[in-house]
Amino acid sequence: MPVPQAADRPAPLPVADPLDAEHPELSSPQPTGTPGSPAMNRRSADRMVGHPAYVLAYDPFTARRRRRPDWLVTLLTRLVAGDALAAAAGTWAAARVAGSLGVDVAPGLPLVLAALWPLVLGLAGSYADRRLGTGPEEYRRVLVGAVSTLAGLAVATAALGLTGMPVPAGTTAGLHLLALAVVPLLTVLTLVLRTVARRSLHRARRDGRMSRRVVVVGREAGLADLATRLRRESEAGWQVIGACIPDPSSATVLPGLGVHVLGGLDHVPAVLDNVRADAVIVTSTSDSGADYVRRLAWQLEGTDIELLVVPGLVEVAPDRLTIRPTQSLPLVQVREPVYRGVRRVAKSVFDRTMAAVLLLLGSPLFLAIAVAVRATSPGPVLYRQRRIGTRGRAFDVLKFRSMVADADAQLGVLATQQRDAGNAVLFKMRDDPRVTPVGRHLRRFSLDELPQLVNVLRGEMSLVGPRPHLPAEMEFYGDAVQRRLLVKPGVTGLWQVSGRSDLSWEESIELDVRYVDNWSLGRDLAILWRTARAVLTSSGAY
């Protein structure tokens, strides 16, 4: 295989602006390490030669693999130790209870479970790097491990019964104890540990720690959107440390993002090696094409550097995507969202049941709020406002009155005086003079919206859904926005847990459409959980 001459190799790039002291390795005079430069080690140079015209023979089995980050090793160690400790403690407690009931259990069972439970979770994929901090997928893997354990216990019990072979005292009782008490207990304890670990990891990532260092590759327009999303969703754990674009001489920094351009498409392997990146993300807007991605994958074999490709379907939930392979072309199928059938009935039953329970349990609180509203401000306790629901049907949304009785009459004057930036459609004012003292406290913790549970019970609203829209907003609706009318509006939703009143009109619309396209009962439960946190912290409320 011929080796290209120096004239065929990529030309050296311009010197990039120095980066901050946090990443001194990125501030070298030649951060991209062009072939022949001192900044580039031999292994990187070997990979660069001839790219992308051809790829050198490369043995992934002899390549030096990148060591896992210290934070990842520490996190995995703590998870394994916590699972082992939970297994030992849970089994010991269950054995003590069984002993008090006269059931003899093998004394070494806690130690056996302390060793086996982490092994089972590992085989179920619970400790995979890519699943850490993901929430639902983490929990699913724990449940897979628990079900697998129960299946194994059932097989072992059946085998002992069929063979009739003698077993040590306490073995059969131990198997029964495991199936009926220990495995369910361990599952709950492990899920609690995962929740605590996930919150700790997310908190660290919001502070800029415990994230994977990633280089993004593609055209500037696509990279700007990608980098913005990764920064906004910091809990996912991707820290963008640089970019590679088709023409690196056109810019040294991505405009408005502070992300430094480290090289061109031909320099990606060397850049990744020099900055010690953990991953590279290639956008679908890249000029490189599928052949480039394939060759880049070849060059990264054996390095433990993850290669990810953005499919251009950023607003589609992962569970709606399915790979449909053909002989030479993998296709991504986007499944149609389901708004009818069993899932819709299940959502309706859940909504009305929960609304009835909350109305019953919260009746003393509702009475206290009603008395406070009536005693501190003349006018009705409840405020009714016309909103648009499913399929364009109008209904009256209910709220505890948090403003003066003639608030609607004052709206026109206030709207001409002050309007929040970025909200040309919805009127929102941080220090709205129409809000009563009691109403300010109600709004802070969203207590004014509690009467909407009556709307849920009537079937006009759902617990989770898009924001209920005003009739005046309909004239601003395009085709995409009309999709919000496919489902019932919600008491809470993605808009509620993503900023509430701090959101612009466009941002709230984007979140509503994203919810409609990807809704599921599982996501509703996750949003309800996040709503509790948003309400308690008064995030975005005024």
Coordinates of C-alpha atoms in Angstrom, one line a residue:
M1 CA 0.0 0.0 0.0
P2 CA 1.7 3.3 -1.1
V3 CA 2.4 6.0 1.5
P4 CA 1.3 9.4 0.4
Q5 CA 3.9 12.1 0.0
A6 CA 4.1 15.2 2.1
A7 CA 2.3 17.2 -0.6
D8 CA -0.7 14.9 -0.3
R9 CA -1.1 15.3 3.4
P10 CA -3.4 17.8 5.1
A11 CA -1.8 21.3 5.3
P12 CA -0.9 22.6 8.8
L13 CA -3.7 24.6 10.4
P14 CA -3.6 28.2 11.7
V15 CA -2.8 28.6 15.4
A16 CA -5.9 28.4 17.5
D17 CA -6.6 30.9 20.3
P18 CA -5.3 29.7 23.7
L19 CA -7.9 28.0 25.9
D20 CA -8.5 28.5 29.5
A21 CA -6.3 27.0 32.2
E22 CA -8.7 24.2 32.9
H23 CA -7.6 22.4 29.7
P24 CA -3.9 23.4 29.2
E25 CA -3.4 20.6 26.7
L26 CA -5.7 22.4 24.3
S27 CA -3.5 25.6 24.2
S28 CA -0.5 24.1 22.4
P29 CA 0.7 26.1 19.3
Q30 CA -0.6 23.3 17.0
P31 CA -3.6 21.7 18.8
T32 CA -4.5 19.6 15.8
G33 CA -1.1 18.0 15.6
T34 CA -0.6 17.9 11.8
P35 CA 1.6 15.2 10.4
G36 CA 5.2 15.8 11.1
S37 CA 4.6 18.4 13.9
P38 CA 6.1 17.8 17.4
A39 CA 2.7 18.2 19.0
M40 CA 1.5 15.0 17.4
N41 CA 2.7 11.6 18.7
R42 CA 3.6 8.7 16.5
R43 CA 0.4 6.8 17.1
S44 CA -1.7 9.8 16.0
A45 CA 0.5 10.4 13.0
D46 CA 0.2 6.7 11.9
R47 CA -3.6 7.0 11.9
M48 CA -3.5 10.3 10.0
V49 CA -1.4 9.1 7.0
G50 CA -3.6 9.0 3.9
H51 CA -6.9 9.7 5.6
P52 CA -9.5 9.7 4.3
A53 CA -8.2 8.2 1.0
Y54 CA -7.3 4.9 2.7
V55 CA -6.8 3.6 6.2
L56 CA -3.5 1.9 7.4
A57 CA -3.5 -1.7 8.5
Y58 CA -4.4 -1.4 12.2
D59 CA -4.7 -4.1 14.8
P60 CA -7.3 -3.2 17.5
F61 CA -6.2 -6.0 19.7
T62 CA -2.7 -4.6 20.2
A63 CA -3.7 -0.9 20.5
R64 CA -3.2 0.8 23.8
R65 CA -6.6 1.3 25.4
R66 CA -7.5 4.5 27.1
R67 CA -7.8 4.3 30.9
R68 CA -11.2 5.0 32.4
P69 CA -11.5 8.4 34.0
D70 CA -11.0 8.4 37.8
W71 CA -14.5 9.6 38.5
L72 CA -16.0 6.7 36.6
V73 CA -13.9 4.1 38.4
T74 CA -14.8 5.7 41.7
L75 CA -18.5 5.8 40.8
L76 CA -18.6 2.1 39.6
T77 CA -16.7 1.0 42.7
R78 CA -19.2 2.7 45.0
L79 CA -22.1 1.2 43.1
V80 CA -20.7 -2.3 43.3
A81 CA -19.8 -1.9 47.0
G82 CA -23.2 -0.4 47.8
D83 CA -25.0 -3.2 46.0
A84 CA -22.9 -5.8 47.8
L85 CA -23.6 -4.1 51.2
A86 CA -27.3 -3.9 50.5
A87 CA -27.4 -7.6 49.5
A88 CA -25.6 -8.6 52.7
A89 CA -27.7 -6.4 55.0
G90 CA -31.0 -7.2 53.4
T91 CA -30.3 -11.0 53.4
W92 CA -29.1 -10.8 57.0
A93 CA -32.3 -8.9 58.1
A94 CA -34.6 -11.3 56.3
A95 CA -32.7 -14.3 57.8
R96 CA -33.1 -12.9 61.3
V97 CA -36.9 -12.5 60.7
A98 CA -37.1 -16.0 59.3
G99 CA -35.2 -17.4 62.3
S100 CA -37.6 -15.7 64.7
L101 CA -40.4 -17.6 62.9
G102 CA -38.6 -20.9 63.3
V103 CA -37.3 -21.1 59.8
D104 CA -33.6 -22.2 59.6
V105 CA -31.5 -20.5 57.0
A106 CA -28.0 -21.3 56.0
P107 CA -25.7 -18.9 58.0
G108 CA -23.5 -18.1 55.0
L109 CA -26.3 -16.8 52.8
P110 CA -25.7 -13.1 53.3
L111 CA -22.1 -13.4 52.2
V112 CA -23.1 -15.5 49.2
L113 CA -25.7 -12.9 48.2
A114 CA -23.1 -10.1 48.7
A115 CA -21.0 -11.7 46.0
L116 CA -23.7 -12.9 43.7
W117 CA -26.0 -9.8 43.6
P118 CA -23.4 -7.4 42.0
L119 CA -22.5 -10.2 39.6
V120 CA -26.1 -10.6 38.5
L121 CA -26.5 -6.9 38.1
G122 CA -23.3 -6.8 36.1
L123 CA -24.5 -9.5 33.7
A124 CA -27.8 -7.6 33.3
G125 CA -25.8 -4.5 32.1
S126 CA -26.5 -2.4 35.2
Y127 CA -22.9 -1.2 35.4
A128 CA -22.4 -0.2 31.7
D129 CA -20.9 3.2 31.4
R130 CA -23.5 4.5 28.9
R131 CA -26.4 3.7 31.3
L132 CA -25.1 5.5 34.4
G133 CA -27.3 8.4 35.3
T134 CA -29.9 7.6 32.6
G135 CA -32.8 6.9 35.1
P136 CA -35.4 4.6 33.4
E137 CA -32.8 2.4 31.6
E138 CA -30.8 2.0 34.9
Y139 CA -33.9 0.9 36.7
R140 CA -34.9 -1.5 33.9
R141 CA -31.5 -3.2 34.1
V142 CA -32.0 -3.7 37.9
L143 CA -35.4 -5.2 37.3
V144 CA -33.9 -7.5 34.6
G145 CA -31.4 -8.7 37.1
A146 CA -34.1 -9.3 39.7
V147 CA -36.3 -11.3 37.3
S148 CA -33.4 -13.3 36.2
T149 CA -32.6 -14.2 39.8
L150 CA -36.1 -15.2 40.5
A151 CA -36.1 -17.4 37.4
G152 CA -32.9 -19.0 38.5
L153 CA -34.3 -19.7 41.9
A154 CA -37.4 -21.3 40.4
V155 CA -35.2 -23.6 38.3
A156 CA -33.0 -24.5 41.3
T157 CA -36.0 -25.3 43.5
A158 CA -37.6 -27.4 40.8
A159 CA -34.4 -29.2 40.1
L160 CA -34.0 -30.1 43.8
G161 CA -37.6 -31.3 44.0
L162 CA -37.3 -33.5 40.9
T163 CA -34.0 -35.1 41.6
G164 CA -34.6 -35.7 45.3
M165 CA -30.9 -35.3 46.0
P166 CA -30.0 -34.6 49.6
V167 CA -29.2 -31.0 50.4
P168 CA -27.7 -29.3 53.4
A169 CA -30.1 -28.1 56.1
G170 CA -31.6 -24.7 55.4
T171 CA -31.0 -24.8 51.7
T172 CA -34.6 -25.2 50.6
A173 CA -35.8 -22.7 53.2
G174 CA -33.1 -20.3 52.0
L175 CA -34.3 -20.6 48.4
H176 CA -37.9 -19.9 49.5
L177 CA -36.7 -16.9 51.6
L178 CA -34.7 -15.5 48.6
A179 CA -37.7 -15.8 46.3
L180 CA -40.3 -14.4 48.6
A181 CA -38.4 -11.8 50.6
V182 CA -34.8 -11.2 49.8
V183 CA -34.9 -10.5 46.0
P184 CA -37.8 -8.1 46.3
L185 CA -36.1 -6.3 49.2
L186 CA -32.8 -6.2 47.3
T187 CA -34.5 -4.8 44.2
V188 CA -36.0 -1.9 46.2
L189 CA -32.8 -1.2 48.0
T190 CA -30.8 -1.2 44.8
L191 CA -33.3 1.1 43.1
V192 CA -33.0 3.5 46.0
L193 CA -29.2 3.4 45.7
R194 CA -29.4 4.1 42.0
T195 CA -31.7 7.1 42.6
V196 CA -29.3 8.5 45.1
A197 CA -26.3 7.9 42.9
R198 CA -28.0 9.4 39.9
R199 CA -28.9 12.6 41.7
S200 CA -25.4 12.9 43.0
L201 CA -24.0 12.4 39.5
H202 CA -26.4 14.9 38.0
R203 CA -25.5 17.5 40.6
A204 CA -21.8 17.0 39.9
R205 CA -22.4 17.4 36.1
R206 CA -24.4 20.6 36.6
D207 CA -21.3 21.8 38.4
G208 CA -19.1 20.9 35.5
R209 CA -17.6 17.7 37.0
M210 CA -17.8 13.9 36.2
S211 CA -18.6 14.4 32.5
R212 CA -17.1 12.9 29.3
R213 CA -14.9 15.1 27.2
V214 CA -16.3 15.2 23.7
V215 CA -15.2 16.7 20.3
V216 CA -18.0 17.6 17.9
V217 CA -17.6 17.2 14.1
G218 CA -19.6 18.7 11.3
R219 CA -20.7 21.9 9.7
E220 CA -20.8 25.0 11.9
A221 CA -24.6 25.4 11.8
G222 CA -25.2 21.8 13.0
L223 CA -22.5 22.0 15.6
A224 CA -23.9 25.2 17.1
D225 CA -27.3 23.5 17.7
L226 CA -25.6 20.3 19.0
A227 CA -23.3 22.1 21.4
T228 CA -26.2 24.3 22.7
R229 CA -28.3 21.2 23.4
L230 CA -25.4 19.3 25.2
R231 CA -24.8 22.3 27.4
R232 CA -28.4 22.8 28.2
E233 CA -28.8 19.1 29.1
S234 CA -25.7 19.0 31.2
E235 CA -27.0 16.1 33.2
A236 CA -26.3 13.8 30.2
G237 CA -22.6 14.3 31.0
W238 CA -21.1 15.5 27.7
Q239 CA -18.6 18.3 28.0
V240 CA -17.7 19.8 24.6
I241 CA -14.0 20.7 24.5
G242 CA -13.6 21.4 20.8
A243 CA -14.8 21.1 17.3
C244 CA -13.6 20.0 13.9
I245 CA -15.2 21.6 10.8
P246 CA -14.8 21.1 7.0
D247 CA -12.9 24.4 6.7
P248 CA -10.9 25.1 9.9
S249 CA -9.4 28.2 8.4
S250 CA -12.8 29.9 8.4
A251 CA -13.1 30.2 12.2
T252 CA -11.1 29.6 15.4
V253 CA -14.1 29.6 17.7
L254 CA -17.7 28.6 17.0
P255 CA -19.7 31.9 17.2
G256 CA -21.5 32.6 20.5
L257 CA -20.4 29.3 22.0
G258 CA -16.8 29.7 23.0
V259 CA -16.0 26.2 21.5
H260 CA -12.6 26.3 19.9
V261 CA -12.1 24.9 16.4
L262 CA -9.3 22.3 16.7
G263 CA -9.0 21.1 13.1
G264 CA -10.6 19.9 10.0
L265 CA -12.4 16.6 9.2
D266 CA -9.1 15.0 8.3
H267 CA -7.5 15.8 11.7
V268 CA -10.2 14.2 13.9
P269 CA -8.1 11.2 15.1
A270 CA -5.1 13.3 16.0
V271 CA -7.3 15.9 17.7
L272 CA -9.0 13.3 19.8
D273 CA -5.6 11.8 20.9
N274 CA -4.0 15.2 21.7
V275 CA -6.9 16.5 23.8
R276 CA -7.6 13.1 25.4
A277 CA -11.2 13.1 24.4
D278 CA -13.6 10.4 25.6
A279 CA -15.9 10.6 22.6
V280 CA -16.5 12.2 19.3
I281 CA -20.0 13.2 18.0
V282 CA -20.5 13.6 14.2
T283 CA -23.6 15.5 13.1
S284 CA -25.9 14.6 10.3
T285 CA -25.1 17.9 8.6
S286 CA -21.5 16.9 8.1
D287 CA -20.1 17.1 4.5
S288 CA -18.1 13.9 5.1
G289 CA -20.8 11.3 4.4
A290 CA -21.2 7.7 5.5
D291 CA -17.8 6.6 4.1
Y292 CA -16.1 9.1 6.4
V293 CA -17.9 7.8 9.5
R294 CA -17.0 4.3 8.6
R295 CA -13.3 5.1 8.2
L296 CA -13.3 7.2 11.4
A297 CA -14.7 4.1 13.2
W298 CA -11.8 2.1 11.8
Q299 CA -9.3 4.5 13.1
L300 CA -10.8 4.6 16.6
E301 CA -10.9 0.9 17.0
G302 CA -9.1 -0.2 20.2
T303 CA -8.9 3.3 21.7
D304 CA -12.1 3.2 23.8
I305 CA -13.1 6.5 22.3
E306 CA -16.8 6.4 21.7
L307 CA -18.1 7.4 18.2
L308 CA -21.6 8.8 18.1
V309 CA -23.6 10.1 15.2
V310 CA -26.5 12.5 15.5
P311 CA -29.3 11.1 13.2
G312 CA -31.0 14.4 12.7
L313 CA -34.0 13.3 14.7
V314 CA -33.3 15.3 17.8
E315 CA -36.9 15.8 18.9
V316 CA -37.9 12.1 18.6
A317 CA -37.9 9.9 21.7
P318 CA -35.4 7.0 21.6
D319 CA -38.2 4.4 22.1
R320 CA -39.9 5.5 18.9
L321 CA -36.7 4.7 16.9
T322 CA -35.9 1.3 15.6
I323 CA -33.0 0.2 13.4
R324 CA -34.4 -1.6 10.3
P325 CA -31.3 -3.3 8.7
T326 CA -31.1 -4.0 5.0
Q327 CA -28.2 -5.8 3.2
S328 CA -26.1 -2.7 2.9
L329 CA -28.0 0.2 4.5
P330 CA -29.3 0.4 8.1
L331 CA -32.5 2.4 8.2
V332 CA -34.0 4.2 11.2
Q333 CA -37.7 3.7 11.5
V334 CA -39.7 6.4 13.4
R335 CA -42.8 4.8 14.8
E336 CA -46.0 6.7 14.8
P337 CA -47.1 8.2 18.2
V338 CA -50.2 6.5 19.6
Y339 CA -53.0 8.7 20.9
R340 CA -55.7 6.1 21.1
G341 CA -56.4 2.5 22.3
V342 CA -55.2 0.9 25.5
R343 CA -52.6 3.6 26.3
R344 CA -55.1 6.4 26.1
V345 CA -57.6 4.5 28.3
A346 CA -54.8 3.8 30.8
K347 CA -53.8 7.4 30.9
S348 CA -57.4 8.5 31.4
V349 CA -58.0 6.0 34.2
F350 CA -54.8 7.1 35.9
D351 CA -55.6 10.8 35.6
R352 CA -59.1 10.5 37.0
T353 CA -58.1 8.2 39.8
M354 CA -55.2 10.3 40.9
A355 CA -57.3 13.5 40.7
A356 CA -60.0 12.0 42.9
V357 CA -57.5 10.8 45.5
L358 CA -55.7 14.2 45.5
L359 CA -59.0 16.1 45.8
L360 CA -60.0 13.9 48.7
L361 CA -56.6 14.1 50.6
G362 CA -56.2 17.8 49.8
S363 CA -59.6 19.0 50.8
P364 CA -58.4 20.6 54.1
L365 CA -55.8 22.5 52.2
F366 CA -58.3 23.6 49.6
L367 CA -60.6 24.9 52.3
A368 CA -57.8 26.9 54.0
I369 CA -56.8 28.5 50.7
A370 CA -60.4 29.4 49.9
V371 CA -60.7 31.1 53.3
A372 CA -57.4 33.0 52.8
V373 CA -58.4 34.2 49.3
R374 CA -61.8 35.4 50.4
A375 CA -60.6 37.1 53.6
T376 CA -57.8 39.1 52.0
S377 CA -59.3 40.2 48.7
P378 CA -62.9 41.0 47.7
G379 CA -64.2 38.8 44.9
P380 CA -64.8 35.1 44.1
V381 CA -62.6 32.3 45.4
L382 CA -62.2 30.7 42.0
Y383 CA -61.1 32.3 38.8
R384 CA -62.5 30.8 35.5
Q385 CA -60.8 31.4 32.2
R386 CA -61.7 30.1 28.7
R387 CA -59.1 27.7 27.3
I388 CA -58.9 25.4 24.3
G389 CA -58.7 21.7 24.8
T390 CA -58.5 18.5 22.8
R391 CA -59.5 18.9 19.1
G392 CA -60.2 22.6 19.7
R393 CA -63.0 22.1 22.2
A394 CA -63.3 25.1 24.6
F395 CA -63.7 24.7 28.4
D396 CA -63.3 26.8 31.6
V397 CA -60.1 26.2 33.4
L398 CA -60.4 26.6 37.2
K399 CA -57.8 28.3 39.5
F400 CA -57.8 29.8 43.0
R401 CA -57.9 33.6 42.4
S402 CA -54.5 35.0 42.9
M403 CA -55.2 38.5 41.4
V404 CA -57.6 41.4 42.2
A405 CA -61.1 40.9 40.9
D406 CA -60.8 43.3 38.0
A407 CA -57.4 41.9 36.8
D408 CA -58.6 41.3 33.3
A409 CA -59.8 44.9 32.9
Q410 CA -56.3 46.1 33.8
L411 CA -54.5 43.8 31.3
G412 CA -54.6 46.1 28.4
V413 CA -52.9 49.0 30.2
L414 CA -50.2 46.8 31.7
A415 CA -49.5 45.0 28.3
T416 CA -48.6 48.3 26.7
Q417 CA -46.3 49.3 29.6
Q418 CA -44.2 46.1 30.0
R419 CA -44.0 42.8 28.4
D420 CA -41.4 40.1 29.1
A421 CA -38.7 39.9 26.4
G422 CA -39.2 37.0 24.0
N423 CA -42.9 36.6 24.9
A424 CA -44.8 38.5 22.2
V425 CA -47.8 36.3 22.5
L426 CA -48.2 35.6 26.3
F427 CA -48.3 38.4 28.8
K428 CA -46.1 37.7 31.8
M429 CA -44.8 40.2 34.3
R430 CA -42.5 39.3 37.2
D431 CA -43.9 42.0 39.5
D432 CA -47.5 42.1 38.3
P433 CA -49.3 44.7 40.5
R434 CA -52.6 42.8 40.1
V435 CA -51.3 39.9 42.2
T436 CA -52.6 39.9 45.8
P437 CA -50.3 39.1 48.7
V438 CA -51.9 35.7 49.2
G439 CA -51.9 35.1 45.5
R440 CA -48.1 35.7 45.4
H441 CA -47.6 32.8 47.8
L442 CA -50.1 30.6 45.9
R443 CA -48.3 31.2 42.6
R444 CA -44.9 30.6 44.1
F445 CA -45.8 27.0 44.9
S446 CA -48.4 26.6 42.1
L447 CA -51.1 26.2 44.7
D448 CA -53.4 28.4 42.6
E449 CA -53.6 25.6 40.0
L450 CA -55.0 22.9 42.4
P451 CA -58.6 23.4 41.3
Q452 CA -57.6 22.1 37.9
L453 CA -57.9 18.7 39.4
V454 CA -61.6 19.2 39.0
N455 CA -61.0 19.8 35.3
V456 CA -59.1 16.5 35.2
L457 CA -61.9 14.7 37.0
R458 CA -64.3 16.1 34.4
G459 CA -62.1 14.7 31.6
E460 CA -61.3 18.2 30.2
M461 CA -57.6 18.1 31.2
S462 CA -54.9 15.6 32.1
L463 CA -52.4 15.6 34.9
V464 CA -49.6 15.9 32.4
G465 CA -49.9 17.5 29.0
P466 CA -49.3 20.6 27.0
R467 CA -50.0 24.0 28.5
P468 CA -53.8 24.9 28.2
H469 CA -54.0 27.5 25.5
L470 CA -56.0 30.8 25.3
P471 CA -58.4 31.3 22.4
A472 CA -56.4 34.4 21.4
E473 CA -53.3 32.3 20.9
M474 CA -55.0 30.2 18.1
E475 CA -54.2 32.9 15.5
F476 CA -50.5 32.4 16.1
Y477 CA -50.7 28.6 15.6
G478 CA -48.9 27.1 12.6
D479 CA -49.3 23.5 11.5
A480 CA -46.7 22.3 14.0
V481 CA -48.3 24.1 16.9
Q482 CA -51.7 22.6 16.1
R483 CA -50.4 19.2 17.2
R484 CA -50.8 20.4 20.8
L485 CA -54.5 19.9 20.3
L486 CA -54.2 16.2 19.7
V487 CA -54.0 15.5 23.5
K488 CA -55.6 17.0 26.6
P489 CA -53.9 20.0 28.1
G490 CA -52.2 19.2 31.4
V491 CA -52.0 20.6 34.9
T492 CA -48.3 20.2 34.5
G493 CA -46.0 19.3 31.6
L494 CA -42.5 19.6 30.2
W495 CA -43.0 23.4 30.2
Q496 CA -43.7 23.3 33.9
V497 CA -40.5 21.4 34.8
S498 CA -38.3 23.2 32.3
G499 CA -38.6 26.8 33.4
R500 CA -42.3 27.7 33.6
S501 CA -42.8 31.4 33.4
D502 CA -39.1 31.9 32.5
L503 CA -39.7 30.3 29.1
S504 CA -40.3 32.3 25.9
W505 CA -43.3 31.6 23.7
E506 CA -41.1 29.6 21.2
E507 CA -39.5 27.5 23.9
S508 CA -42.9 26.6 25.5
I509 CA -44.2 25.6 22.1
E510 CA -41.2 23.5 21.4
L511 CA -41.6 21.6 24.7
D512 CA -45.3 21.1 24.1
V513 CA -44.8 19.6 20.6
R514 CA -42.0 17.4 21.9
Y515 CA -44.3 16.1 24.6
V516 CA -47.2 15.4 22.2
D517 CA -44.9 13.6 19.7
N518 CA -43.3 11.4 22.4
W519 CA -45.8 11.0 25.2
S520 CA -46.1 7.8 27.3
L521 CA -47.4 6.9 30.7
G522 CA -43.8 6.4 31.9
R523 CA -42.8 9.9 30.8
D524 CA -45.9 11.3 32.6
L525 CA -44.7 9.7 35.8
A526 CA -41.3 11.2 35.4
I527 CA -42.7 14.6 34.7
L528 CA -44.9 14.4 37.8
W529 CA -41.8 13.5 39.9
R530 CA -39.9 16.5 38.4
T531 CA -42.9 18.7 39.0
A532 CA -42.7 18.2 42.7
R533 CA -39.1 19.3 42.7
A534 CA -39.8 22.4 40.5
V535 CA -42.8 23.4 42.7
L536 CA -40.8 23.0 46.0
T537 CA -37.9 25.1 44.7
S538 CA -40.3 27.7 43.1
S539 CA -38.3 27.4 39.9
G540 CA -39.6 29.8 37.2
A541 CA -42.7 30.7 39.2
Y542 CA -44.1 34.3 39.3

